[in-house]
Backbone as ProteinMPNN parsed JSONL, in Angstrom:
{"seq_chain_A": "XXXXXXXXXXXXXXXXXXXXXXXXXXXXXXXXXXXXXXXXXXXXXXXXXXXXXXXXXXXXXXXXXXXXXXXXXXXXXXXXXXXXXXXXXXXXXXXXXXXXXXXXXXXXXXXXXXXXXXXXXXXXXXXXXXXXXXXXXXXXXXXXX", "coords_chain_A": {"N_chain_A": [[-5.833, -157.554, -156.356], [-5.978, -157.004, -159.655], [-4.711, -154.87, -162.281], [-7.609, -152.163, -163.181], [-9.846, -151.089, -166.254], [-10.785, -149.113, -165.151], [-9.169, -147.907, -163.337], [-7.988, -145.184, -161.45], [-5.458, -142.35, -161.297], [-4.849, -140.562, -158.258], [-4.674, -137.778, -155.81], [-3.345, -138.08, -152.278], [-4.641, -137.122, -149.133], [-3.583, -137.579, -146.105], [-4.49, -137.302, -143.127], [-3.647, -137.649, -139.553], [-4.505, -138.053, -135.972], [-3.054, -138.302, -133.086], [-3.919, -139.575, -129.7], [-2.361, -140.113, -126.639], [-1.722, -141.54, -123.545], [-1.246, -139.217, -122.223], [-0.171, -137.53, -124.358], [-0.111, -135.817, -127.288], [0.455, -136.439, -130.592], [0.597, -135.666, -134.25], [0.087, -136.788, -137.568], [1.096, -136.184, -140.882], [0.644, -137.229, -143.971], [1.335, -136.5, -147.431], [0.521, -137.949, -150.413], [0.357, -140.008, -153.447], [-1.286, -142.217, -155.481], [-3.89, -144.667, -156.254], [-7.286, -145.112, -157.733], [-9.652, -147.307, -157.659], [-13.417, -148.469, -158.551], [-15.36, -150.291, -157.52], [-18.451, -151.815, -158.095], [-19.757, -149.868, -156.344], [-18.361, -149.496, -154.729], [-14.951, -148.05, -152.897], [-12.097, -148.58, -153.779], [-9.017, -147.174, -152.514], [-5.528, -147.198, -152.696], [-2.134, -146.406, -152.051], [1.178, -145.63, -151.16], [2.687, -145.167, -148.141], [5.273, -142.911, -147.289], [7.455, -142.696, -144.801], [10.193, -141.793, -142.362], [12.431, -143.496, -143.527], [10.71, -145.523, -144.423], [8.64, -147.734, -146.469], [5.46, -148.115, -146.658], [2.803, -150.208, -147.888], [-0.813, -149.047, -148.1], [-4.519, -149.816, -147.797], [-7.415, -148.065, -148.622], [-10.957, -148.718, -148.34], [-13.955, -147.638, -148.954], [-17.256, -148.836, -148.498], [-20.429, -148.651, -149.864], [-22.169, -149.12, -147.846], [-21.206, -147.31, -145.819], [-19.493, -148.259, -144.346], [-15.791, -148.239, -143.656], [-13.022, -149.554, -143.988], [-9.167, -150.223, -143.086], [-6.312, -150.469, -144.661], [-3.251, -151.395, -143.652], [-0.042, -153.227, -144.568], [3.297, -154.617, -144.236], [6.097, -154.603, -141.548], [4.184, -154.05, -139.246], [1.125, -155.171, -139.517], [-1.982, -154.081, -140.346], [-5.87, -154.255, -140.19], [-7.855, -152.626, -140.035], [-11.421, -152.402, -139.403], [-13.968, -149.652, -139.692], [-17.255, -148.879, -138.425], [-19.699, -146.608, -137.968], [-20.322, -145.744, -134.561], [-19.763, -148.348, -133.394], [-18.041, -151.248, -132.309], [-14.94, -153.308, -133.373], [-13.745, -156.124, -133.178], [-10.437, -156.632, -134.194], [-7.68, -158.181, -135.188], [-3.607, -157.117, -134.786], [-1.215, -157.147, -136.087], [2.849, -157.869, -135.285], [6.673, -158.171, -135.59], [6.93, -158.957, -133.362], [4.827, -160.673, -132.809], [1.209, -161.037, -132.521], [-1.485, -159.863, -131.555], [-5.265, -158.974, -130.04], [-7.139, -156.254, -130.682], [-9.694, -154.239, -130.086], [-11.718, -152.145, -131.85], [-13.802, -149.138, -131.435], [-15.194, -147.403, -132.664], [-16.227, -144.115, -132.789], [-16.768, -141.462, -134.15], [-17.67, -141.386, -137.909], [-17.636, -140.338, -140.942], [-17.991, -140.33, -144.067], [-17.607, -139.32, -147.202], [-18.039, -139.793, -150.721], [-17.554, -138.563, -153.819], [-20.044, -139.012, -156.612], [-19.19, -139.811, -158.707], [-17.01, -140.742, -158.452], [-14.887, -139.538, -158.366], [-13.426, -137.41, -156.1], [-13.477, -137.69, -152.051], [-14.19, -137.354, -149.08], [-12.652, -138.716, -145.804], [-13.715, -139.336, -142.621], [-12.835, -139.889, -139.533], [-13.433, -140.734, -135.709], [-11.8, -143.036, -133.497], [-11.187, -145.27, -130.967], [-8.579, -147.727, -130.181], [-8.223, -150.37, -128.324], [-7.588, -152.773, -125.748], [-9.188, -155.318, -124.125], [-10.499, -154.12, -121.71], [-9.203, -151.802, -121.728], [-8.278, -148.557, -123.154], [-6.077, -148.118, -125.733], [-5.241, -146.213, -126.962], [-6.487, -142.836, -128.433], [-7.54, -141.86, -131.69], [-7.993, -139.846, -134.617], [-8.742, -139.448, -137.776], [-8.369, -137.869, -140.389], [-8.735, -138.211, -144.616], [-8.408, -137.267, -147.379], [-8.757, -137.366, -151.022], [-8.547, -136.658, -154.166], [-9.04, -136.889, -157.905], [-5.958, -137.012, -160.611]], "CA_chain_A": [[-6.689, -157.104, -157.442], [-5.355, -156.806, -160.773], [-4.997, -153.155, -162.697], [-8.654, -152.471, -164.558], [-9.533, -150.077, -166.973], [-11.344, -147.494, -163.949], [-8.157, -147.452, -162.005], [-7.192, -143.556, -161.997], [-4.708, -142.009, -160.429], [-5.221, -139.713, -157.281], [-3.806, -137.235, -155.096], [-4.161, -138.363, -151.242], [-3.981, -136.538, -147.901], [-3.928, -137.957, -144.73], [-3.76, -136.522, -141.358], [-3.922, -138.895, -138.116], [-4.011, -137.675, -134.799], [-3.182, -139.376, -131.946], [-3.845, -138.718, -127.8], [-1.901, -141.453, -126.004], [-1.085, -140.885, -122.265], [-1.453, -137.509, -122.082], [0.471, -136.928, -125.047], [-0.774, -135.752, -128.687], [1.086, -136.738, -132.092], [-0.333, -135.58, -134.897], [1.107, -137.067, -138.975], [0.424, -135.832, -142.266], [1.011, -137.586, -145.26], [0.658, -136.258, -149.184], [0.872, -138.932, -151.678], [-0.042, -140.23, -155.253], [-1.942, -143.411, -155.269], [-4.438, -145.242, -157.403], [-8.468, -144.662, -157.009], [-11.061, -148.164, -158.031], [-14.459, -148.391, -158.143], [-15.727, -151.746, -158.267], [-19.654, -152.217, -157.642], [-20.017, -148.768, -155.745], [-16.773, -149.578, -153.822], [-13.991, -147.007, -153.821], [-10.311, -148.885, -153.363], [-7.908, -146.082, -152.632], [-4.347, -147.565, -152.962], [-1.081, -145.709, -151.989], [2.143, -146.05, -150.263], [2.902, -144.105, -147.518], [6.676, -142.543, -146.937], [7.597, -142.294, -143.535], [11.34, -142.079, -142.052], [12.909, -144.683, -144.768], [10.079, -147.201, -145.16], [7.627, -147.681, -147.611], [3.86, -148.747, -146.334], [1.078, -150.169, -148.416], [-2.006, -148.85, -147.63], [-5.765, -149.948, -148.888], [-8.935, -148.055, -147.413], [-11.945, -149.268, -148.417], [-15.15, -147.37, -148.643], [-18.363, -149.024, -148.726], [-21.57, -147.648, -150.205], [-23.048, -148.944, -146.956], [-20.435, -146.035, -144.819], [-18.354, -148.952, -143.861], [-15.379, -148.093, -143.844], [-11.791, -150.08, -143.614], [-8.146, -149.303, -143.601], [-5.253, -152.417, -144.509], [-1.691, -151.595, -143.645], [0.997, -153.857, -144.646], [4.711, -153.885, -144.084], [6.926, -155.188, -140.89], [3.399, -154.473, -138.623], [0.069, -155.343, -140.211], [-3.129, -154.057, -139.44], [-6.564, -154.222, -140.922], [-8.796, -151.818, -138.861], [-12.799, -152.265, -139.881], [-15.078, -148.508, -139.131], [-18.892, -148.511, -138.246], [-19.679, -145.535, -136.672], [-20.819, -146.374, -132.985], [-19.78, -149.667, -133.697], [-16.718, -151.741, -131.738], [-14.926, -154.398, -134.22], [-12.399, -156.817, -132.982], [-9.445, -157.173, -135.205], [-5.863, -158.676, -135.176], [-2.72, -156.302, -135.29], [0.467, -158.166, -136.312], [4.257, -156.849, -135.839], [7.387, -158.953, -135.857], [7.306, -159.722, -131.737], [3.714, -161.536, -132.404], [0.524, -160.52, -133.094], [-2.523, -159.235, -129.946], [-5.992, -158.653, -130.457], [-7.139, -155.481, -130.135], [-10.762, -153.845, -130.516], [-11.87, -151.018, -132.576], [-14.421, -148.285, -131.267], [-15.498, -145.713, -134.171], [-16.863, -143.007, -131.897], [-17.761, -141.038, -135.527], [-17.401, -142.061, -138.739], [-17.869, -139.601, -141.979], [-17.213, -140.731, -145.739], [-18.661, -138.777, -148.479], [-17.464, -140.228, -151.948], [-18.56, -137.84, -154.927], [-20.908, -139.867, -157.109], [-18.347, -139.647, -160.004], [-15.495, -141.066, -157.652], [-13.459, -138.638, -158.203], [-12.985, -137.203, -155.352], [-13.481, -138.035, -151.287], [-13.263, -137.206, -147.445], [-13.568, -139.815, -144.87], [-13.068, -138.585, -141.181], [-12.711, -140.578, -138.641], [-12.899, -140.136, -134.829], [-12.155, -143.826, -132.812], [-9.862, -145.881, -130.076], [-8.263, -148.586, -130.257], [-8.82, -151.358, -127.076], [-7.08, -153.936, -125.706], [-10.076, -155.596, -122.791], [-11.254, -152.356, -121.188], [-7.965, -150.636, -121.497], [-7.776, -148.35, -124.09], [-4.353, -147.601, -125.83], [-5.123, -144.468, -127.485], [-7.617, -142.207, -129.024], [-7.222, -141.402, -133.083], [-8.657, -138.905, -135.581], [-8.201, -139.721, -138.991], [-9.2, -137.345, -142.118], [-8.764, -138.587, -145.463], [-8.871, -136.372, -148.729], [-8.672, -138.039, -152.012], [-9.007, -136.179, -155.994], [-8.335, -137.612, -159.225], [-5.236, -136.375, -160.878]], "C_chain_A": [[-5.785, -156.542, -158.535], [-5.179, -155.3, -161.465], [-6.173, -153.12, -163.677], [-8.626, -151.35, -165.069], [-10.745, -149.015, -166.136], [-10.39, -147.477, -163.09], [-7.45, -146.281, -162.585], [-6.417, -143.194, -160.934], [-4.665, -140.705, -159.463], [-3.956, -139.374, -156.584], [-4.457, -137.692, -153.65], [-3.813, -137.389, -149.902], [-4.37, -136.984, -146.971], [-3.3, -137.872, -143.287], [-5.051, -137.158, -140.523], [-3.112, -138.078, -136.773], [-4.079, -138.266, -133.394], [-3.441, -139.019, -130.384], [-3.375, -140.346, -127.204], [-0.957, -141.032, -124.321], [-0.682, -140.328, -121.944], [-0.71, -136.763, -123.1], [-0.357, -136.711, -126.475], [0.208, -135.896, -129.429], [-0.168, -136.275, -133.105], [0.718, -135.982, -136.541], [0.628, -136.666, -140.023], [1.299, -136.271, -143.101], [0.436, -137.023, -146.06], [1.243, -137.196, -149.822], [0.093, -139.118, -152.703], [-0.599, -141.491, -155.007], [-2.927, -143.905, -156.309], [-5.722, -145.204, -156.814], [-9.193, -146.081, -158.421], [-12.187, -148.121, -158.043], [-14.883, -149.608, -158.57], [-17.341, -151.986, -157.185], [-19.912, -151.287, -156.679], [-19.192, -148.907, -154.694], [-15.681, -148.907, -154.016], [-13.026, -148.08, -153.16], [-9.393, -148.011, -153.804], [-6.641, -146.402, -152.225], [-2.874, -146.804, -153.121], [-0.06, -146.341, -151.178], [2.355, -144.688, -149.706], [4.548, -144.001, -146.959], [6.898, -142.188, -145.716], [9.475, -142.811, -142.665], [11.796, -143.477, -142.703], [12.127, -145.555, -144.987], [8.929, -146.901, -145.778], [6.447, -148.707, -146.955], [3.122, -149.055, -146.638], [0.303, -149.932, -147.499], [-3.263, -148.977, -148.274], [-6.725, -149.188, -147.893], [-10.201, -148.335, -148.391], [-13.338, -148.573, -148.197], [-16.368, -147.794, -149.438], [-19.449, -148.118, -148.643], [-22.499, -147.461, -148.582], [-22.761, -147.59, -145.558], [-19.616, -147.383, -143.797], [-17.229, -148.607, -144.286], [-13.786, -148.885, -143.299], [-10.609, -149.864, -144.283], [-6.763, -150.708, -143.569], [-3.671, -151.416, -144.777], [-0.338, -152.695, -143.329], [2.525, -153.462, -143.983], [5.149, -155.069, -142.546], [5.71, -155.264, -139.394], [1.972, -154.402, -140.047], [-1.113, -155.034, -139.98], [-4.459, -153.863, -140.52], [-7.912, -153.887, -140.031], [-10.407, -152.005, -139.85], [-13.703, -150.335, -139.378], [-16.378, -148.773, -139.309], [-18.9, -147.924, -137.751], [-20.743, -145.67, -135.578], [-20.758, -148.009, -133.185], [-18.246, -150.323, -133.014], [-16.566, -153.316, -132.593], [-13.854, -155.116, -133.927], [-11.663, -156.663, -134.53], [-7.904, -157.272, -134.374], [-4.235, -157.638, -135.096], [-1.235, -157.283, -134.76], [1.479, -157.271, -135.987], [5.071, -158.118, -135.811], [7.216, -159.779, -134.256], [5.877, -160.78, -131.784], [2.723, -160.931, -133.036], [-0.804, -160.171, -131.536], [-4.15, -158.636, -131.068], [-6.704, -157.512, -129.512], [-9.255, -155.073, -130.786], [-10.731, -152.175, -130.861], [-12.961, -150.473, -132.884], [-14.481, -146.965, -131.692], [-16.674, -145.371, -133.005], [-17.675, -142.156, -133.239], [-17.548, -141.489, -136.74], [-18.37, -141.144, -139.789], [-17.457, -140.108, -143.017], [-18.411, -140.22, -146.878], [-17.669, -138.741, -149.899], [-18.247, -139.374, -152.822], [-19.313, -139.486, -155.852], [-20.26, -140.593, -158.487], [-16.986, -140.324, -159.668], [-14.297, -140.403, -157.919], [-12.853, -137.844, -157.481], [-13.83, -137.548, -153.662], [-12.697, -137.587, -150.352], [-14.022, -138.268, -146.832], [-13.095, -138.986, -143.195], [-14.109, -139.131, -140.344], [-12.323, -140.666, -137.306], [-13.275, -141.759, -134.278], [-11.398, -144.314, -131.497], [-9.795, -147.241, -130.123], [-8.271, -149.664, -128.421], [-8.139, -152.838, -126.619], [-8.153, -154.514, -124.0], [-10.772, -153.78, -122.566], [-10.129, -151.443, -120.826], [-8.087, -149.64, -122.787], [-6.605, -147.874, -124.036], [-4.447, -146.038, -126.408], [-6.607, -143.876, -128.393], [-6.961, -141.375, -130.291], [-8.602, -140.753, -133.782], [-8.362, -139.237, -136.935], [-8.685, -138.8, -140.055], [-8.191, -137.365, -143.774], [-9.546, -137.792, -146.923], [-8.356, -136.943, -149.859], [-9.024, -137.187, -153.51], [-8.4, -137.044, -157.149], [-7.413, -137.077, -159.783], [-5.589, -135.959, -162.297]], "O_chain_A": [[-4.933, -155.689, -158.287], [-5.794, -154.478, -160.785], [-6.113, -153.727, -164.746], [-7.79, -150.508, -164.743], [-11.457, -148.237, -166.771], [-10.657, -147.025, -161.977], [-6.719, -146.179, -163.571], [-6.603, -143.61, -159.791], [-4.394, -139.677, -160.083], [-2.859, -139.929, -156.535], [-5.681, -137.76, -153.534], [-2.663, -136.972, -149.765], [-5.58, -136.909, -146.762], [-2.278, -138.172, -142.672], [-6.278, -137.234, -140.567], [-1.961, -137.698, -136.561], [-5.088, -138.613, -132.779], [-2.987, -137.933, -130.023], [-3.969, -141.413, -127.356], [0.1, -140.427, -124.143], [0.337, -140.493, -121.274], [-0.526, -135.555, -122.949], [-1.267, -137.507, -126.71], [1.199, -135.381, -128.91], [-1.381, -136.407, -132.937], [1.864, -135.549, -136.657], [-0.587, -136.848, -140.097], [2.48, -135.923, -143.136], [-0.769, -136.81, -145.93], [2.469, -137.298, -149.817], [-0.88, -138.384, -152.874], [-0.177, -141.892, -153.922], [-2.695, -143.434, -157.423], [-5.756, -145.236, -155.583], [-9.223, -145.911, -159.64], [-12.397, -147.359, -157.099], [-14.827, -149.998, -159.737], [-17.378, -152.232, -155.979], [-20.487, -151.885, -155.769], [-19.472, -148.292, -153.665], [-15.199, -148.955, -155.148], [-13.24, -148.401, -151.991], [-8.96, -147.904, -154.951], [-6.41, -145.841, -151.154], [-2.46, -146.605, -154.264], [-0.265, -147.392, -150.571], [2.299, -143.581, -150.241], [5.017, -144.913, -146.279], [6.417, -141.08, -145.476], [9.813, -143.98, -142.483], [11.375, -144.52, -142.204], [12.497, -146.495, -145.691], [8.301, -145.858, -145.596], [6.616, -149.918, -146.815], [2.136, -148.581, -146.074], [0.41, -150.33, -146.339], [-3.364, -148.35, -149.329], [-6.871, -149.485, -146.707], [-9.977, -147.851, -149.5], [-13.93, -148.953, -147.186], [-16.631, -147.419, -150.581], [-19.602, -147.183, -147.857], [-23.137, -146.499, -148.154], [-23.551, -147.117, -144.741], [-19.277, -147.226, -142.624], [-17.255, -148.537, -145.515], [-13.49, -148.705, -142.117], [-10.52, -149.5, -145.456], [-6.474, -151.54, -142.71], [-3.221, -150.933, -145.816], [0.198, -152.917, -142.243], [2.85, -152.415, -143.424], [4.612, -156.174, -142.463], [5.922, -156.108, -138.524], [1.955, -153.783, -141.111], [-1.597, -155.848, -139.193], [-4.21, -153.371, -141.621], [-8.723, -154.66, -139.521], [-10.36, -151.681, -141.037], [-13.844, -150.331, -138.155], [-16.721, -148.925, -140.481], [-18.229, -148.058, -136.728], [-21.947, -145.691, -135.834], [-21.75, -148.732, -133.101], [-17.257, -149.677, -133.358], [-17.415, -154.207, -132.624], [-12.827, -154.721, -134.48], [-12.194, -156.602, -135.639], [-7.338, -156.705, -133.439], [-3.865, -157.904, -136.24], [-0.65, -157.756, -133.785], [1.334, -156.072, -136.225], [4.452, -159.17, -135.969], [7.367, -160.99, -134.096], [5.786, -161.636, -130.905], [2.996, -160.276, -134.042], [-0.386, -160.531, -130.436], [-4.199, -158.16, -132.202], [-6.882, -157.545, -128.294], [-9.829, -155.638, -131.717], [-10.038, -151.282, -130.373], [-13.497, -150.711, -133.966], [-14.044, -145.884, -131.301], [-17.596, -146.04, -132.538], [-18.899, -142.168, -133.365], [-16.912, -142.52, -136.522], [-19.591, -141.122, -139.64], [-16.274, -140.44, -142.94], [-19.539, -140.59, -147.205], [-16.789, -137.909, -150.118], [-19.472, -139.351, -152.704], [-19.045, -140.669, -155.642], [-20.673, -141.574, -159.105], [-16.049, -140.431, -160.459], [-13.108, -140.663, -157.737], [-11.778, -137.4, -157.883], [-15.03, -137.714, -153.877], [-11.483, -137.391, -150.3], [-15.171, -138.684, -146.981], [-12.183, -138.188, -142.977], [-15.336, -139.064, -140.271], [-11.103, -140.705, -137.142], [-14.444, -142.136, -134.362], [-10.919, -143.335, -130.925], [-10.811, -147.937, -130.11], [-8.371, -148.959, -127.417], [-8.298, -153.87, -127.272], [-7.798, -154.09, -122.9], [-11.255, -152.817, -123.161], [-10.086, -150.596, -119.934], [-7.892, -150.37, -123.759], [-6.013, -147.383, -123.074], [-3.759, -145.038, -126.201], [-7.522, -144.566, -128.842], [-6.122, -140.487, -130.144], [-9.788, -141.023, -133.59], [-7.133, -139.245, -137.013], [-9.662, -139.261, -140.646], [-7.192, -136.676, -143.981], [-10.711, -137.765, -147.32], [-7.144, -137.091, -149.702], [-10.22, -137.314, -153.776], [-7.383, -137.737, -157.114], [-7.772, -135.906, -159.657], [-4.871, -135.165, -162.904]]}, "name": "protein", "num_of_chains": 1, "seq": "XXXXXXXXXXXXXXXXXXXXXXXXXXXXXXXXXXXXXXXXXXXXXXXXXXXXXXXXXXXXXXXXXXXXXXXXXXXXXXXXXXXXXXXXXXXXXXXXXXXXXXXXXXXXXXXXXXXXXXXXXXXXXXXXXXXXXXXXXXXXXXXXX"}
């Protein structure tokens, strides 16, 4: 998508927490990014800095409370959210690619009306058959600069 004249520029915060065989991680990113609105669609557009590499990231919130999250780079992933909802998808890296499923346990997104600012928060697990690999939290804070 090209640059239009409603693309403003935002502050983002996002903190992801992970529980993965008996262990917790938890990450926080702050970054600068770019905020769309196209047909009551927010596209929130940043890169995320993490030990030397640079990450596109798109999330995607629909008016309907759909919500999806596209990370590029050396793995690829393009997670869908419905809350109580399980959504196959694909996750690429360099060794191949495996399909994994994706069980939004909750699913929050409240976009101001003005798009200028946004939290989404997100509680799901990721699934490979009836294994899961881990259980994630996601909350997502967004303002206009």
């Amino acid at each position: 998508m090209s640059a239009t004249n409603n693309e403003r520029p935002v502050s983002v915060k996002l903190q992801t927490t992970i529980h993965q065989d008996g262990y917790k991680e938890t990450f926080t990113f702050t970054e600068t990014g770019t905020l769309v609105e196209m047909n009551g669609t927010a596209y929130l557009r940043y890169t995320e800095h993490q030990a030397g590499f640079e990450t596109p990231v798109t999330f995607k919130v629909r008016p309907d409370g759909e919500v999806s999250l596209k990370r590029s780079g050396e793995s690829a992933t393009h997670l869908r959210f419905m809350a109580n909802q399980t959504i196959p998808t694909r996750y690429t890296t360099v060794q191949g690619s495996m399909l994994l499923d994706v069980q939004t346990t909750t699913l929050s997104a409240n976009v101001a009306d003005s798009f200028d600012s946004g939290i989404v928060e997100i509680a799901y697990s990721l699934l490979t058959g009836e294994t899961v690999l881990g259980d994630y939290t996601l909350r997502l804070e967004f303002n206009v600069n």
